């Protein structure tokens, strides 16, 4: 699989503009017979119906349109979608948020709320690339930790996140509507640096977390 990096998208938030590097749209072209696709940021509510249909079909937990709008209206830059080149079909999506955590000295915390990839396209690193893109954006915008929940029985998700450096923080009993327990997973971001440039610091974090 050949990875191509397309021209970056500049971050619109002036608060973080001096401390960030441009985000890249990523295009993954398969050379082994798999379908070519690209990963891009969510752009507007015109995409909302596609995102909702994808997630509602793949995830067991039901979400209302208000939940989607809560995430997407405030943190559209933390929603990335995987799109088939040939048809324009959305087959993968991640949605997140970020805010200051009141109970931990005001740390900026990222949260991954939803991640799905259509079954026929799994085991092609699509989920991993979606998570990496979301994490990179969270780190660029100042997050010091990132957390999420996943079912204790979801071995594929646990393997994916733990491979990216997440650790099991706690077990949440009967967390889901189906009665299953969840693990809360956490990724700690070490923002200490010995370099002068904030941009270089972000790049160093990416390297340490193997996000490059």
Short mmCIF file of C-alpha atoms in Angstrom, two decimals:
data_model
loop_
_atom_site.label_atom_id
_atom_site.label_comp_id
_atom_site.label_asym_id
_atom_site.label_seq_id
_atom_site.Cartn_x
_atom_site.Cartn_y
_atom_site.Cartn_z
CA UNK A 1 0.00 0.00 0.00
CA UNK A 2 1.47 3.30 -1.12
CA UNK A 3 0.91 6.33 1.11
CA UNK A 4 0.65 9.78 -0.45
CA UNK A 5 0.58 13.03 1.49
CA UNK A 6 -1.50 15.77 -0.07
CA UNK A 7 -1.15 19.54 0.53
CA UNK A 8 -1.93 20.53 4.11
CA UNK A 9 -5.02 22.24 5.46
CA UNK A 10 -4.21 25.22 7.64
CA UNK A 11 -5.83 25.38 11.07
CA UNK A 12 -8.36 28.16 11.33
CA UNK A 13 -8.12 28.72 15.08
CA UNK A 14 -5.94 31.79 15.66
CA UNK A 15 -5.47 30.76 19.30
CA UNK A 16 -3.38 27.78 18.22
CA UNK A 17 -2.01 28.99 14.89
CA UNK A 18 1.44 29.85 16.23
CA UNK A 19 1.86 26.50 17.98
CA UNK A 20 0.70 24.15 15.25
CA UNK A 21 1.79 22.62 12.00
CA UNK A 22 -0.64 22.19 9.10
CA UNK A 23 -2.77 19.09 9.09
CA UNK A 24 -2.43 16.89 6.03
CA UNK A 25 -5.21 15.18 4.16
CA UNK A 26 -4.09 11.62 3.61
CA UNK A 27 -4.67 9.56 0.47
CA UNK A 28 -3.99 5.85 0.62
CA UNK A 29 -3.78 4.21 -2.82
CA UNK A 30 -3.83 0.43 -2.74
CA UNK A 31 -1.53 -1.51 -5.08
CA UNK A 32 -2.68 -4.99 -4.02
CA UNK A 33 -6.17 -4.92 -5.55
CA UNK A 34 -7.87 -3.13 -2.67
CA UNK A 35 -10.02 -0.09 -3.36
CA UNK A 36 -8.28 3.31 -3.35
CA UNK A 37 -9.51 5.79 -0.77
CA UNK A 38 -8.60 8.98 1.05
CA UNK A 39 -9.13 10.33 4.56
CA UNK A 40 -10.36 13.87 5.02
CA UNK A 41 -11.76 16.18 7.65
CA UNK A 42 -15.49 16.69 8.08
CA UNK A 43 -16.37 19.97 6.40
CA UNK A 44 -20.02 20.88 6.92
CA UNK A 45 -23.48 19.70 7.95
CA UNK A 46 -24.03 18.67 4.35
CA UNK A 47 -22.08 15.54 5.33
CA UNK A 48 -24.06 14.89 8.51
CA UNK A 49 -26.54 12.44 6.99
CA UNK A 50 -23.72 10.29 5.56
CA UNK A 51 -21.85 10.27 8.87
CA UNK A 52 -24.98 9.37 10.84
CA UNK A 53 -25.97 6.58 8.46
CA UNK A 54 -22.49 5.07 8.62
CA UNK A 55 -22.19 5.12 12.41
CA UNK A 56 -25.77 4.06 13.11
CA UNK A 57 -25.33 1.03 10.83
CA UNK A 58 -22.06 -0.11 12.42
CA UNK A 59 -22.20 0.73 16.14
CA UNK A 60 -24.45 -0.90 18.73
CA UNK A 61 -25.12 2.26 20.75
CA UNK A 62 -27.88 4.54 19.38
CA UNK A 63 -27.15 8.27 19.06
CA UNK A 64 -29.58 11.12 18.44
CA UNK A 65 -28.98 13.87 15.92
CA UNK A 66 -28.38 16.20 18.88
CA UNK A 67 -25.42 14.08 19.98
CA UNK A 68 -23.87 14.30 16.52
CA UNK A 69 -24.42 18.04 16.36
CA UNK A 70 -22.93 18.47 19.84
CA UNK A 71 -19.66 16.98 18.60
CA UNK A 72 -19.62 18.19 15.01
CA UNK A 73 -20.69 21.79 15.55
CA UNK A 74 -17.98 22.42 18.17
CA UNK A 75 -15.14 20.15 17.04
CA UNK A 76 -15.57 19.48 13.31
CA UNK A 77 -11.77 19.28 13.00
CA UNK A 78 -11.86 16.11 15.16
CA UNK A 79 -14.11 14.28 12.74
CA UNK A 80 -12.31 12.48 9.94
CA UNK A 81 -13.92 10.27 7.31
CA UNK A 82 -12.57 7.61 4.97
CA UNK A 83 -13.96 7.94 1.43
CA UNK A 84 -13.76 5.51 -1.50
CA UNK A 85 -12.26 7.22 -4.52
CA UNK A 86 -14.41 5.39 -7.08
CA UNK A 87 -17.84 5.97 -5.54
CA UNK A 88 -17.48 8.70 -2.89
CA UNK A 89 -18.89 6.28 -0.32
CA UNK A 90 -18.07 6.99 3.33
CA UNK A 91 -16.85 3.75 4.88
CA UNK A 92 -14.98 4.89 7.99
CA UNK A 93 -15.35 7.68 10.51
CA UNK A 94 -13.96 8.97 13.79
CA UNK A 95 -15.55 11.69 15.95
CA UNK A 96 -13.93 13.35 18.97
CA UNK A 97 -13.97 16.38 21.21
CA UNK A 98 -11.60 18.26 23.50
CA UNK A 99 -11.99 20.50 26.53
CA UNK A 100 -10.39 21.34 29.84
CA UNK A 101 -10.71 18.67 32.51
CA UNK A 102 -11.95 20.32 35.70
CA UNK A 103 -10.61 17.66 38.03
CA UNK A 104 -7.01 17.60 36.81
CA UNK A 105 -5.52 21.09 37.06
CA UNK A 106 -7.34 22.25 33.96
CA UNK A 107 -5.53 19.85 31.64
CA UNK A 108 -6.68 19.90 28.05
CA UNK A 109 -8.17 16.47 27.42
CA UNK A 110 -9.11 14.90 24.11
CA UNK A 111 -11.89 12.35 23.89
CA UNK A 112 -12.62 9.88 21.09
CA UNK A 113 -16.37 9.35 21.11
CA UNK A 114 -17.01 7.23 18.01
CA UNK A 115 -14.92 5.15 15.63
CA UNK A 116 -16.21 2.81 12.96
CA UNK A 117 -15.07 1.16 9.75
CA UNK A 118 -17.40 -0.87 7.52
CA UNK A 119 -16.61 -4.56 8.08
CA UNK A 120 -15.48 -5.34 4.53
CA UNK A 121 -12.81 -2.63 4.79
CA UNK A 122 -11.38 -3.62 8.16
CA UNK A 123 -7.86 -5.00 8.65
CA UNK A 124 -6.50 -2.52 6.10
CA UNK A 125 -5.16 0.00 8.67
CA UNK A 126 -8.09 2.36 8.00
CA UNK A 127 -9.11 2.51 11.67
CA UNK A 128 -5.52 3.11 12.72
CA UNK A 129 -5.11 5.98 10.25
CA UNK A 130 -8.38 7.57 11.40
CA UNK A 131 -7.27 7.41 15.04
CA UNK A 132 -3.82 8.77 14.25
CA UNK A 133 -5.29 11.71 12.37
CA UNK A 134 -7.61 12.57 15.24
CA UNK A 135 -4.83 12.24 17.83
CA UNK A 136 -2.49 14.42 15.79
CA UNK A 137 -5.10 17.17 15.65
CA UNK A 138 -5.75 16.94 19.40
CA UNK A 139 -2.04 17.22 20.16
CA UNK A 140 -1.62 20.17 17.80
CA UNK A 141 -4.34 21.97 19.72
CA UNK A 142 -2.78 21.39 23.14
CA UNK A 143 -4.18 18.14 24.54
CA UNK A 144 -2.12 16.58 27.33
CA UNK A 145 -4.10 13.37 27.48
CA UNK A 146 -6.61 11.52 25.32
CA UNK A 147 -9.19 9.04 26.53
CA UNK A 148 -12.02 6.85 25.29
CA UNK A 149 -14.14 3.85 26.24
CA UNK A 150 -14.40 0.53 24.42
CA UNK A 151 -16.12 -2.76 25.21
CA UNK A 152 -13.98 -5.27 27.09
CA UNK A 153 -14.95 -7.86 24.47
CA UNK A 154 -13.80 -5.73 21.52
CA UNK A 155 -10.37 -7.26 21.08
CA UNK A 156 -9.76 -5.58 17.75
CA UNK A 157 -10.29 -2.10 19.18
CA UNK A 158 -8.22 -2.86 22.28
CA UNK A 159 -5.35 -4.10 20.13
CA UNK A 160 -5.56 -1.03 17.87
CA UNK A 161 -5.51 1.51 20.71
CA UNK A 162 -2.90 -0.28 22.82
CA UNK A 163 -0.62 -0.48 19.79
CA UNK A 164 -0.87 3.33 19.62
CA UNK A 165 0.17 3.70 23.27
CA UNK A 166 -3.15 3.76 25.14
CA UNK A 167 -3.25 2.09 28.55
CA UNK A 168 -6.20 0.62 30.47
CA UNK A 169 -7.17 3.16 33.10
CA UNK A 170 -10.22 1.49 34.68
CA UNK A 171 -13.02 -1.01 34.07
CA UNK A 172 -16.53 0.44 33.93
CA UNK A 173 -19.18 -2.08 34.97
CA UNK A 174 -22.27 -2.44 32.74
CA UNK A 175 -21.31 0.71 30.85
CA UNK A 176 -23.18 -0.09 27.65
CA UNK A 177 -26.90 -0.53 27.04
CA UNK A 178 -26.29 -4.18 26.17
CA UNK A 179 -24.94 -4.72 29.69
CA UNK A 180 -21.31 -5.13 28.66
CA UNK A 181 -18.44 -3.62 30.63
CA UNK A 182 -16.07 -1.09 29.13
CA UNK A 183 -12.41 -0.27 29.57
CA UNK A 184 -11.51 3.39 29.82
CA UNK A 185 -8.30 3.82 27.86
CA UNK A 186 -5.94 6.74 28.22
CA UNK A 187 -3.02 8.12 26.24
CA UNK A 188 -0.70 10.50 28.10
CA UNK A 189 1.08 13.15 26.04
CA UNK A 190 4.45 14.34 27.34
CA UNK A 191 4.67 17.98 26.20
CA UNK A 192 8.04 18.64 27.84
CA UNK A 193 10.67 19.61 25.33
CA UNK A 194 14.28 20.67 25.01
CA UNK A 195 13.76 22.48 21.72
CA UNK A 196 12.93 26.13 21.19
CA UNK A 197 10.21 25.83 18.56
CA UNK A 198 6.64 24.87 19.59
CA UNK A 199 6.19 23.40 16.12
CA UNK A 200 9.30 21.27 16.55
CA UNK A 201 7.93 20.18 19.92
CA UNK A 202 4.73 18.93 18.27
CA UNK A 203 6.78 17.04 15.70
CA UNK A 204 8.87 15.49 18.49
CA UNK A 205 5.68 14.32 20.24
CA UNK A 206 4.44 12.77 16.99
CA UNK A 207 7.73 10.93 16.63
CA UNK A 208 7.67 9.64 20.21
CA UNK A 209 4.10 8.39 19.77
CA UNK A 210 4.91 6.95 16.31
CA UNK A 211 2.31 9.20 14.66
CA UNK A 212 4.55 10.10 11.72
#
